[in-house]
PDB file of C-alpha atoms (C1' of nucleotides) in Angstrom:
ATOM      1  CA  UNK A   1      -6.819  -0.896  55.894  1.00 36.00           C
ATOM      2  CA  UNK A   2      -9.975  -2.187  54.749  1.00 38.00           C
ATOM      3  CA  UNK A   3      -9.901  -0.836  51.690  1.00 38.00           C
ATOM      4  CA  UNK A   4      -9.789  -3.017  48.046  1.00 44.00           C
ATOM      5  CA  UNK A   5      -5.940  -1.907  47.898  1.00 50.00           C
ATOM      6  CA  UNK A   6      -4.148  -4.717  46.036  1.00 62.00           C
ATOM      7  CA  UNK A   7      -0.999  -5.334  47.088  1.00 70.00           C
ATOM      8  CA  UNK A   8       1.738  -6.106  45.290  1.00 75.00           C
ATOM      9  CA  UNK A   9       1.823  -9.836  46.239  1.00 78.00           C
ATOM     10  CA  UNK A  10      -1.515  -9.846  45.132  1.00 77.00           C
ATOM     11  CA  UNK A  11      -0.966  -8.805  42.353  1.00 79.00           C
ATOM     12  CA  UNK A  12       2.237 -11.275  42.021  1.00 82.00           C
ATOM     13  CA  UNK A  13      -0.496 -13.789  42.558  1.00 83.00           C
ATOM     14  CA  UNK A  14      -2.675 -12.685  39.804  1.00 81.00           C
ATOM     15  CA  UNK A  15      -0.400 -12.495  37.232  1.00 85.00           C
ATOM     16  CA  UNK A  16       1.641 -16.329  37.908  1.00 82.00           C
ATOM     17  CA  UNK A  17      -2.458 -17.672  37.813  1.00 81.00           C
ATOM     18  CA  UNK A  18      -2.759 -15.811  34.364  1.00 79.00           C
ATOM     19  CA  UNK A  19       0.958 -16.155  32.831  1.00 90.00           C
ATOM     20  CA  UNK A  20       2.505 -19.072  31.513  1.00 94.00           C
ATOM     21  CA  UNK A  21       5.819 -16.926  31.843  1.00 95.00           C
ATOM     22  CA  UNK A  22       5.234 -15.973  35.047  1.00 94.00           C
ATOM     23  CA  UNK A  23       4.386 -19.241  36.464  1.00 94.00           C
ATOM     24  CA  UNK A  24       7.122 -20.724  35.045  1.00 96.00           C
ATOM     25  CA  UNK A  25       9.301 -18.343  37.072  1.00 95.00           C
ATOM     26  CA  UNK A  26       7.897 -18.812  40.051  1.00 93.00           C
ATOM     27  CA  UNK A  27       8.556 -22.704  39.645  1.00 92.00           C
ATOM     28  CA  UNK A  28      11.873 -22.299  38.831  1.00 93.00           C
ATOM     29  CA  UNK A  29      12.867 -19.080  40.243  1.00 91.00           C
ATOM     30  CA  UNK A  30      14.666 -18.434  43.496  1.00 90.00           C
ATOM     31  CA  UNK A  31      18.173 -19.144  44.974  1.00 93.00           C
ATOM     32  CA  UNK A  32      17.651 -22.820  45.279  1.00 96.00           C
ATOM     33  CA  UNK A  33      14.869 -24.450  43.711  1.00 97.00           C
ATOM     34  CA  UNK A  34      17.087 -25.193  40.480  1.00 96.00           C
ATOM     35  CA  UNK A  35      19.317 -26.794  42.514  1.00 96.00           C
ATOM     36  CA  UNK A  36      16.857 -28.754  44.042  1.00 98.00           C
ATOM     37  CA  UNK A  37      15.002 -29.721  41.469  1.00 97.00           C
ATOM     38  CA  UNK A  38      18.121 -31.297  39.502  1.00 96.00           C
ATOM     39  CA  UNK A  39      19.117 -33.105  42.639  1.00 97.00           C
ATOM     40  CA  UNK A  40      15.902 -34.599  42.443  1.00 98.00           C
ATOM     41  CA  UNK A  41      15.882 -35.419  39.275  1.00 97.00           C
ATOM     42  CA  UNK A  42      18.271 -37.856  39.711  1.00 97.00           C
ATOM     43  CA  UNK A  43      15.969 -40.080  42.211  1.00 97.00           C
ATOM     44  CA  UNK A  44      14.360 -39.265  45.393  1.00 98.00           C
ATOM     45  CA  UNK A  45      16.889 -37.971  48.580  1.00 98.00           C
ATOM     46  CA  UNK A  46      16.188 -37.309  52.287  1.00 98.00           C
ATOM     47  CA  UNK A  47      16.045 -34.501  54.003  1.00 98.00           C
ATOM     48  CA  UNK A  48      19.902 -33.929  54.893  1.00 97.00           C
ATOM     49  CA  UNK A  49      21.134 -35.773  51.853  1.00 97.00           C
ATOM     50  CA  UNK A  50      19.782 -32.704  50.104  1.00 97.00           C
ATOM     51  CA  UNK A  51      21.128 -30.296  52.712  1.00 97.00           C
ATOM     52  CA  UNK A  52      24.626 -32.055  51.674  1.00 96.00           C
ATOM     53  CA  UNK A  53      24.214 -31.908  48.034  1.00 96.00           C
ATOM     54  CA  UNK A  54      23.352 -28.669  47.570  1.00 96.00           C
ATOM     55  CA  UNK A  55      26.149 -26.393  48.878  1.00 94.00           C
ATOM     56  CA  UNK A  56      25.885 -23.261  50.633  1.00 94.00           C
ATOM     57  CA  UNK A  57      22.041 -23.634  51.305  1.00 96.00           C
ATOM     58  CA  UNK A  58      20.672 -23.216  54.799  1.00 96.00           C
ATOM     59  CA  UNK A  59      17.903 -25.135  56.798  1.00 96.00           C
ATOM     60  CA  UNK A  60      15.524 -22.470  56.855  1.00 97.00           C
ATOM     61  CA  UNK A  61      15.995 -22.338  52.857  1.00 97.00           C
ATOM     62  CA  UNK A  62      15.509 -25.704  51.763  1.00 98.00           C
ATOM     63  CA  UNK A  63      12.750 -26.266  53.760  1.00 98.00           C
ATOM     64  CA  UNK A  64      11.159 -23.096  52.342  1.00 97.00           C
ATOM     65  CA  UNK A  65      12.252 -24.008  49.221  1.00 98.00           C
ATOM     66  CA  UNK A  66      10.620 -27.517  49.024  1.00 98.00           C
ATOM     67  CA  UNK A  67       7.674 -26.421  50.523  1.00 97.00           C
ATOM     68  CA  UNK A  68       7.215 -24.261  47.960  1.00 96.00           C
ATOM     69  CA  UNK A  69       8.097 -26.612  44.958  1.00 97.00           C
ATOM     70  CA  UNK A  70       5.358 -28.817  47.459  1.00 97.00           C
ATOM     71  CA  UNK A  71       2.517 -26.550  47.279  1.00 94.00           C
ATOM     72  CA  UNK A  72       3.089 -26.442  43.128  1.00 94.00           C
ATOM     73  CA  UNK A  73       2.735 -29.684  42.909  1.00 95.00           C
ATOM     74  CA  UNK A  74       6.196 -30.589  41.910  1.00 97.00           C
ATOM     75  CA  UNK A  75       7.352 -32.346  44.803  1.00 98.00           C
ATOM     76  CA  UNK A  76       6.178 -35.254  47.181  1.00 97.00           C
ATOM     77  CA  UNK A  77       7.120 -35.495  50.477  1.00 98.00           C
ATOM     78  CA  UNK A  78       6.806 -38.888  52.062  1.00 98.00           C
ATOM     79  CA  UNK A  79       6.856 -38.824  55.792  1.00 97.00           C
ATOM     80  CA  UNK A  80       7.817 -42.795  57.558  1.00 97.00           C
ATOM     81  CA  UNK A  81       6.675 -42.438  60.910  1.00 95.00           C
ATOM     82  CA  UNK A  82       9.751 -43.466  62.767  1.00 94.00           C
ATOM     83  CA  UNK A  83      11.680 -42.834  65.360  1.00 92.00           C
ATOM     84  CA  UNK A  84      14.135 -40.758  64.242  1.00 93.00           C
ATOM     85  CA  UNK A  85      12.269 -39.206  61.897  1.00 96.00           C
ATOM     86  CA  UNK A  86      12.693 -39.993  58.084  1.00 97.00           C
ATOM     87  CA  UNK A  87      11.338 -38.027  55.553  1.00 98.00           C
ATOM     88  CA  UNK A  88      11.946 -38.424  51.966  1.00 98.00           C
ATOM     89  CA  UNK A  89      11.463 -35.931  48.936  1.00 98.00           C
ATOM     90  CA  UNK A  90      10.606 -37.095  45.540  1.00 98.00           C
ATOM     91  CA  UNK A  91       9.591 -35.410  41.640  1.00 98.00           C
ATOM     92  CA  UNK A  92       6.199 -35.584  40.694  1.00 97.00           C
ATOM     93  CA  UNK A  93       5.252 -36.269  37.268  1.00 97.00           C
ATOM     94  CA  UNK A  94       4.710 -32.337  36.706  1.00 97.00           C
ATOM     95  CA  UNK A  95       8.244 -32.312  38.542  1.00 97.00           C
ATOM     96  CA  UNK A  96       9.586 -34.472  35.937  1.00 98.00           C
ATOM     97  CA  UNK A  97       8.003 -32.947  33.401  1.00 97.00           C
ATOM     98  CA  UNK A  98      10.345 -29.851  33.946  1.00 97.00           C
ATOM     99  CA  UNK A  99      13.552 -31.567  32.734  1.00 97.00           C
ATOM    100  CA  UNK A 100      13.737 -30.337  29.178  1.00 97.00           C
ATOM    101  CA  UNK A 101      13.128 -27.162  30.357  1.00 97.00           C
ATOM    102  CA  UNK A 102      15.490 -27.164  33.019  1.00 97.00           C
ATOM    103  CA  UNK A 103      17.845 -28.900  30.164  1.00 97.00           C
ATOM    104  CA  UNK A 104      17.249 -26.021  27.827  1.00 97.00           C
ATOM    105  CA  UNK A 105      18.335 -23.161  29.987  1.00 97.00           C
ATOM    106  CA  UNK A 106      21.160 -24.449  31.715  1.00 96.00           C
ATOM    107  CA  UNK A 107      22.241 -25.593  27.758  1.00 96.00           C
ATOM    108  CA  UNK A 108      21.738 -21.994  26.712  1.00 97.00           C
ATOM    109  CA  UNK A 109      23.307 -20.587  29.614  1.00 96.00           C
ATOM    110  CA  UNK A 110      26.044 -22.592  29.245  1.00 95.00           C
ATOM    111  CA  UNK A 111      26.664 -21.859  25.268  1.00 95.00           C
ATOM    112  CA  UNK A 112      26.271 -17.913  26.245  1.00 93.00           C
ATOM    113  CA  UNK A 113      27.893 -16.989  29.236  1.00 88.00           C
ATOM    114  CA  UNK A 114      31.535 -17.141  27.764  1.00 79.00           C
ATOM    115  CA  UNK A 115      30.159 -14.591  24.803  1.00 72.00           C
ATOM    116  CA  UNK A 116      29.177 -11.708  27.627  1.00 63.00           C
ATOM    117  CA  UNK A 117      32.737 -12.277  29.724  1.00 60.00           C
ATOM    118  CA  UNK A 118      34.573 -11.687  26.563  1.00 54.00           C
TER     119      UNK A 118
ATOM    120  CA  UNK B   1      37.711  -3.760  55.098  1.00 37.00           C
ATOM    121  CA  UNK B   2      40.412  -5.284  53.071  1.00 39.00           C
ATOM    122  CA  UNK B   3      39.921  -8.801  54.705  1.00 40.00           C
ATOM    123  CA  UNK B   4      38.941 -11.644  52.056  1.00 46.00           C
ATOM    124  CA  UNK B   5      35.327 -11.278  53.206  1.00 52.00           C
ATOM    125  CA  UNK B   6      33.151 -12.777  49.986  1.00 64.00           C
ATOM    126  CA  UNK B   7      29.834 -10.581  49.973  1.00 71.00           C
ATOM    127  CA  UNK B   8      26.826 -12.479  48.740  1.00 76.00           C
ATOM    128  CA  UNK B   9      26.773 -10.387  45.495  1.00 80.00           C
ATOM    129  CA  UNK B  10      30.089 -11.590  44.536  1.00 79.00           C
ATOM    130  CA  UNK B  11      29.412 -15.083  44.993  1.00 81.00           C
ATOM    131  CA  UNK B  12      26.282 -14.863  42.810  1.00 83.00           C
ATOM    132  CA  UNK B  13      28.439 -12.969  40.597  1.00 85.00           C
ATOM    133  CA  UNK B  14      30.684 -16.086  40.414  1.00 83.00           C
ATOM    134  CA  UNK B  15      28.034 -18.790  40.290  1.00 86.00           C
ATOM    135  CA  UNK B  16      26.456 -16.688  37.196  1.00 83.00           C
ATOM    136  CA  UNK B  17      30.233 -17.387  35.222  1.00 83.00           C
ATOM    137  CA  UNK B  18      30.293 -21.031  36.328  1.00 80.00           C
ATOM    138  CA  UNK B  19      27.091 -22.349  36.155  1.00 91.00           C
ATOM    139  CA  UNK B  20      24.745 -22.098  32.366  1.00 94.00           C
ATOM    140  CA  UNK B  21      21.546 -22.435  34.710  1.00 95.00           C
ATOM    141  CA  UNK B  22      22.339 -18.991  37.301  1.00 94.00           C
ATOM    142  CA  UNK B  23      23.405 -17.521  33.958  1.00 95.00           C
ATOM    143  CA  UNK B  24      20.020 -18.199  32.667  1.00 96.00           C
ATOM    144  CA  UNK B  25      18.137 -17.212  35.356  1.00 95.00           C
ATOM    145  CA  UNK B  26      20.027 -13.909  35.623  1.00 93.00           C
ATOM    146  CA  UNK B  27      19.436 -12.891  32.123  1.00 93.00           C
ATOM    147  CA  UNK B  28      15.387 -13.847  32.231  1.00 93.00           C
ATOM    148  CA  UNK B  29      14.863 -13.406  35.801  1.00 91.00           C
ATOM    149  CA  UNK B  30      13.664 -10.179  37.623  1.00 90.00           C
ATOM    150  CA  UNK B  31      10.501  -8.371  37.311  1.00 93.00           C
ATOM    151  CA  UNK B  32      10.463  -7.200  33.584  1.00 96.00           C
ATOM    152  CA  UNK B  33      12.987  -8.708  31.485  1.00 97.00           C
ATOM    153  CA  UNK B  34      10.844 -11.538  30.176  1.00 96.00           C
ATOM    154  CA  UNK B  35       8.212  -8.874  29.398  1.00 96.00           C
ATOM    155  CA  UNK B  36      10.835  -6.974  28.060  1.00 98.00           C
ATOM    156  CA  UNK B  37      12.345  -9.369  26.164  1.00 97.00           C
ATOM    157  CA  UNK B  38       9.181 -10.451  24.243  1.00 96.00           C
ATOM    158  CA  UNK B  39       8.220  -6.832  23.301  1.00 97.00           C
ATOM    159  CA  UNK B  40      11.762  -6.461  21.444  1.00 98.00           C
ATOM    160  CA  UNK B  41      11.041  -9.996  19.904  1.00 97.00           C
ATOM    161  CA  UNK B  42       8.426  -8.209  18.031  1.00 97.00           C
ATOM    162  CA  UNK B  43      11.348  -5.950  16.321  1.00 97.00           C
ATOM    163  CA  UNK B  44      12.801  -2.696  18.027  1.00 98.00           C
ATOM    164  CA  UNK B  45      11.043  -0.134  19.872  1.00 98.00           C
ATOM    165  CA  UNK B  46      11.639   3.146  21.648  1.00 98.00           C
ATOM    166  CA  UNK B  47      11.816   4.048  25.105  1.00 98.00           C
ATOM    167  CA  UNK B  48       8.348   5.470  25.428  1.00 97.00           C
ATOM    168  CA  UNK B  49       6.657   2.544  23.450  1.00 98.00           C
ATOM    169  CA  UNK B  50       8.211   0.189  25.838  1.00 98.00           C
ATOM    170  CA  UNK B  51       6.512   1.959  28.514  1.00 97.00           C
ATOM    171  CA  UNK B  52       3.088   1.824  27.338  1.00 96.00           C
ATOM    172  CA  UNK B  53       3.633  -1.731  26.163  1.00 97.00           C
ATOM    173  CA  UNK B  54       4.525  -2.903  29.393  1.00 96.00           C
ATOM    174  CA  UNK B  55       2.055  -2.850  31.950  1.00 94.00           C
ATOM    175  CA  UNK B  56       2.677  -1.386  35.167  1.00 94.00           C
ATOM    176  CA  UNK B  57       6.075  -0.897  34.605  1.00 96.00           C
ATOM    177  CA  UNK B  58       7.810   2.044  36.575  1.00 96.00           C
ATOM    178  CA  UNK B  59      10.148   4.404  34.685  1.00 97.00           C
ATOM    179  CA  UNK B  60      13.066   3.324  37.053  1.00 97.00           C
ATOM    180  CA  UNK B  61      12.900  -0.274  36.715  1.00 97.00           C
ATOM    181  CA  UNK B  62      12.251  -0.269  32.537  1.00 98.00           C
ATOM    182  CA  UNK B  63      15.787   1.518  32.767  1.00 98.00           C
ATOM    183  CA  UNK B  64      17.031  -0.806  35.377  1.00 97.00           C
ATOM    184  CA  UNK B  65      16.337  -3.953  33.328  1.00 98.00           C
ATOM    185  CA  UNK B  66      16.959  -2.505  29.923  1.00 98.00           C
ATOM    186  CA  UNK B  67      20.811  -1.569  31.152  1.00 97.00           C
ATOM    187  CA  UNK B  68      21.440  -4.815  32.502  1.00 96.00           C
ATOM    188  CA  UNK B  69      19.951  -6.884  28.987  1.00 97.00           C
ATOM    189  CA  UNK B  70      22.586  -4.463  27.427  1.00 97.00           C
ATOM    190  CA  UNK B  71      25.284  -4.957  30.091  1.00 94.00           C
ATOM    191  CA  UNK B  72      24.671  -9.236  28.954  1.00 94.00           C
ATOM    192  CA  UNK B  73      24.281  -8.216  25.522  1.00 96.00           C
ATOM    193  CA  UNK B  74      21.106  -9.430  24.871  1.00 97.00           C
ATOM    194  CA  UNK B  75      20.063  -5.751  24.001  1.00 98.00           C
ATOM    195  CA  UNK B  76      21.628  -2.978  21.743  1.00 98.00           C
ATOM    196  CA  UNK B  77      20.370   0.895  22.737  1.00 98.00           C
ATOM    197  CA  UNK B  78      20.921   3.189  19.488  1.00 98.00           C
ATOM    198  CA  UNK B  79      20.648   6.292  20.247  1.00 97.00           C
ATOM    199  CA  UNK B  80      19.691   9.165  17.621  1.00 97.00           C
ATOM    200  CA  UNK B  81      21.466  12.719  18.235  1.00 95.00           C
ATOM    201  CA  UNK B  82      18.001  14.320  17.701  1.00 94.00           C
ATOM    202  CA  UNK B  83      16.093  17.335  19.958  1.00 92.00           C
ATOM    203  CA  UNK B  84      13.883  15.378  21.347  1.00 94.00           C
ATOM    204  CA  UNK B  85      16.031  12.689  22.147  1.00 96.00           C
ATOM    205  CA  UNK B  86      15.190   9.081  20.528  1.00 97.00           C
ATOM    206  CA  UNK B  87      16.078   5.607  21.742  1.00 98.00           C
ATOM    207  CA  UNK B  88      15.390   2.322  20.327  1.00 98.00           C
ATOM    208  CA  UNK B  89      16.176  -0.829  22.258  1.00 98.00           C
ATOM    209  CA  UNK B  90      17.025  -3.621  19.677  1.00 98.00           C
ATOM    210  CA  UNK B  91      17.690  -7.000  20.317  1.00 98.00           C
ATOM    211  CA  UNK B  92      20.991  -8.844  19.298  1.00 98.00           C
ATOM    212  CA  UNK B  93      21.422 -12.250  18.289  1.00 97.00           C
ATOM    213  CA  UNK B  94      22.029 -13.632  21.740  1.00 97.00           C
ATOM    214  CA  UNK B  95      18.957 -11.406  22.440  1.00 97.00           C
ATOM    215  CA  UNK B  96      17.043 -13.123  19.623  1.00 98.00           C
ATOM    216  CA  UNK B  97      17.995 -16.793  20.831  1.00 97.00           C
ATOM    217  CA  UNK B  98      16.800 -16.770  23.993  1.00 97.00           C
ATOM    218  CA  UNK B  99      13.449 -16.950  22.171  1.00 97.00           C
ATOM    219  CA  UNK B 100      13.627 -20.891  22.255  1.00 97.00           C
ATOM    220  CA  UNK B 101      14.547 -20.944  26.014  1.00 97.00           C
ATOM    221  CA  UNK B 102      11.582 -18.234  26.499  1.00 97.00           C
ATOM    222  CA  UNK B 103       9.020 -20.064  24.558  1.00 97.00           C
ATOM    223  CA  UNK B 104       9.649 -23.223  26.054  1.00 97.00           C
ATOM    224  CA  UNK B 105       9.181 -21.874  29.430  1.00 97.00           C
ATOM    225  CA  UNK B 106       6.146 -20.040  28.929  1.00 96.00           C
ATOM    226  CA  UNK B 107       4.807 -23.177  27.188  1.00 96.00           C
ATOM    227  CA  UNK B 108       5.367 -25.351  29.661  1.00 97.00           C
ATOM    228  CA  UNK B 109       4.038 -22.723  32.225  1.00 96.00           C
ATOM    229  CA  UNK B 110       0.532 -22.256  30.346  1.00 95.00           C
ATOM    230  CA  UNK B 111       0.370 -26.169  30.044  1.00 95.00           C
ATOM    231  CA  UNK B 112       0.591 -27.009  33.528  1.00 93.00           C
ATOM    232  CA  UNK B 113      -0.272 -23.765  35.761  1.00 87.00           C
ATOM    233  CA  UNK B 114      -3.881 -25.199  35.991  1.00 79.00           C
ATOM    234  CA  UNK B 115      -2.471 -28.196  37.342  1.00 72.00           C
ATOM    235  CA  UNK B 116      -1.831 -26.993  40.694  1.00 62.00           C
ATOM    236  CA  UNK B 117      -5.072 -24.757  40.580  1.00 59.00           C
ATOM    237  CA  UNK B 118      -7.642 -27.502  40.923  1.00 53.00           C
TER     238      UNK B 118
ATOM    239  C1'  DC C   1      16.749 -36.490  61.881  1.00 86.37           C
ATOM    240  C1'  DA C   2      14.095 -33.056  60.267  1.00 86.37           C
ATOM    241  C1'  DG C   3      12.731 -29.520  61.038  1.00 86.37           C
ATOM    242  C1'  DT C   4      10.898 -24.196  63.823  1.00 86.37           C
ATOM    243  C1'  DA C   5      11.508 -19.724  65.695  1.00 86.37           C
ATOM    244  C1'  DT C   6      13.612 -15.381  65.671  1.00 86.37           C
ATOM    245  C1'  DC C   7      16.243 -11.697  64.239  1.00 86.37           C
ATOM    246  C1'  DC C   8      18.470  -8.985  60.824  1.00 86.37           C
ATOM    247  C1'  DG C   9      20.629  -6.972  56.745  1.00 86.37           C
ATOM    248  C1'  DA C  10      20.767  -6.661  51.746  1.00 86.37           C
ATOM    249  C1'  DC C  11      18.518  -6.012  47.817  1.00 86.37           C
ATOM    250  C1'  DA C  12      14.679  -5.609  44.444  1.00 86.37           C
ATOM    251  C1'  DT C  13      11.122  -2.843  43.359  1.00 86.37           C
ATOM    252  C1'  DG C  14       7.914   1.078  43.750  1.00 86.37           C
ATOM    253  C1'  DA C  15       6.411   6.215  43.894  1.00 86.37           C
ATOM    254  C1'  DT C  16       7.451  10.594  42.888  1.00 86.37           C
ATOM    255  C1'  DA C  17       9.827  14.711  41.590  1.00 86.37           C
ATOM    256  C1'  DC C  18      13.107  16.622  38.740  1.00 86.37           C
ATOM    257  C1'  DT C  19      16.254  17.410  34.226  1.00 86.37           C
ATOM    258  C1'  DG C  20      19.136  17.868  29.630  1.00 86.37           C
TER     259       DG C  20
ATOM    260  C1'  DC D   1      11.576  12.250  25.029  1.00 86.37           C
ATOM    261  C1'  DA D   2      14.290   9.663  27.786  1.00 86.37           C
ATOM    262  C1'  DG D   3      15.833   9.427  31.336  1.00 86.37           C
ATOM    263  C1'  DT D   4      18.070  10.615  37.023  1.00 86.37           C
ATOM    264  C1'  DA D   5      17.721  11.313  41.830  1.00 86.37           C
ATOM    265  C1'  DT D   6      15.763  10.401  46.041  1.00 86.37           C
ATOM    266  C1'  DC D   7      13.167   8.185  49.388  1.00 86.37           C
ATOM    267  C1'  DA D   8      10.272   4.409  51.025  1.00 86.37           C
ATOM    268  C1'  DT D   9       8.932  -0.489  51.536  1.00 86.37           C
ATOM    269  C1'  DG D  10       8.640  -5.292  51.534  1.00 86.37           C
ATOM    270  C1'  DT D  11      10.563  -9.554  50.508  1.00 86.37           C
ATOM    271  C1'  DC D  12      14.421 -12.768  50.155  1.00 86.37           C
ATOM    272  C1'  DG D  13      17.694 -15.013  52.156  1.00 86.37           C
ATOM    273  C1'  DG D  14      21.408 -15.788  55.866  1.00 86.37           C
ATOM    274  C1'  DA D  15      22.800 -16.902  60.824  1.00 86.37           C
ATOM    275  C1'  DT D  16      21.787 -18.914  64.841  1.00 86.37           C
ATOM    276  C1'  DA D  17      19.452 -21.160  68.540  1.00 86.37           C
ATOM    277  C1'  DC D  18      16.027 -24.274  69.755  1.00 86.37           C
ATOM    278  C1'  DT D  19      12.691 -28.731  69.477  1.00 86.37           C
ATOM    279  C1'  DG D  20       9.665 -33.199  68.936  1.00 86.37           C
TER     280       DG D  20
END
DNA sequence: CAGTATCCGACATGATACTG
DNA sequence: CAGTATCATGTCGGATACTG
């Protein structure tokens, strides 16, 4: 156990530090963060405004999802201390700065995907 | 077992045809295809020189991936009726303009993964 | 309202041995 | 050379119940 055996999320790690591609993927990748990300795009939502907008996700996701997209530095999270509790999630600049990307694949997925369902 | 039960493969399976974005994501998502993907950029290449090129990569999953670019057509196998046997993995056109799309991403990736490593 | 905690199954990926 | 077959493992994501 204590031995320098690098794991494979380690090595996950290593290579989204080191890979423009990678990173990338890790942004954008997973079941929901897409989803999320073009809700936000639109303006900043609450907690269970996104939970409405995005269909099909679950609690447990989103949360994980945003947290994630958090720790990247894509999205803010603004807490009002009230009672109940409001919380509101918004695009960072760098979370902005994702659009044309975002733009680009859903364009060239959309262009494409009637060519492999011929 | 013949109840209208929708498994979770099938309704990825459907969001892939309706949506360009899960499209995307399912042609240049998983382990290896971007990897992939970039090698056959380069122009075609065999089996073997895959292998080598791409780091790490297990014999199982270069197969995996390589079928499933071919399944979306992004790929083209041509296989020569040789002892030994020889394979080259080609890309199409569709395989050839993802190279935009990929680009972009692995731009925008190398631009900003610093970012949220201060 | 905005989350946590817990459990569980499905799937992606890996390691290794074998084959036409 | 270019794969298959088999087994093992860990992570992702879903369902549900609970909480400050």
């Amino acid at each position: 156990m204590r031995k320098e055996e690098s794991t494979n999320a380690q090595n996950e790690a290593a290579l989204i530090r080191n890979c423009g591609m990678a990173y990338a993927l890790s942004v954008i990748g997973g079941r929901w963060k897409p989803n999320i990300l073009y809700c936000l795009l639109k303006g900043k939502m609450r907690y269970n405004e996104l939970r409405k907008a995005i269909d099909g996700v679950s609690e447990r996701m989103l949360v994980a999802q945003l947290r994630e997209l958090e720790e990247f530095g894509l999205v803010k999270r603004i807490i009002y201390p009230e009672v109940p509790p409001k919380v509101e999630y918004e695009l960072t600049e760098l979370g902005y700065s994702t659009e044309p990307m975002l733009n680009m694949m859903s364009d060239w997925g959309n262009k494409n995907r009637e060519v492999s369902l011929l």
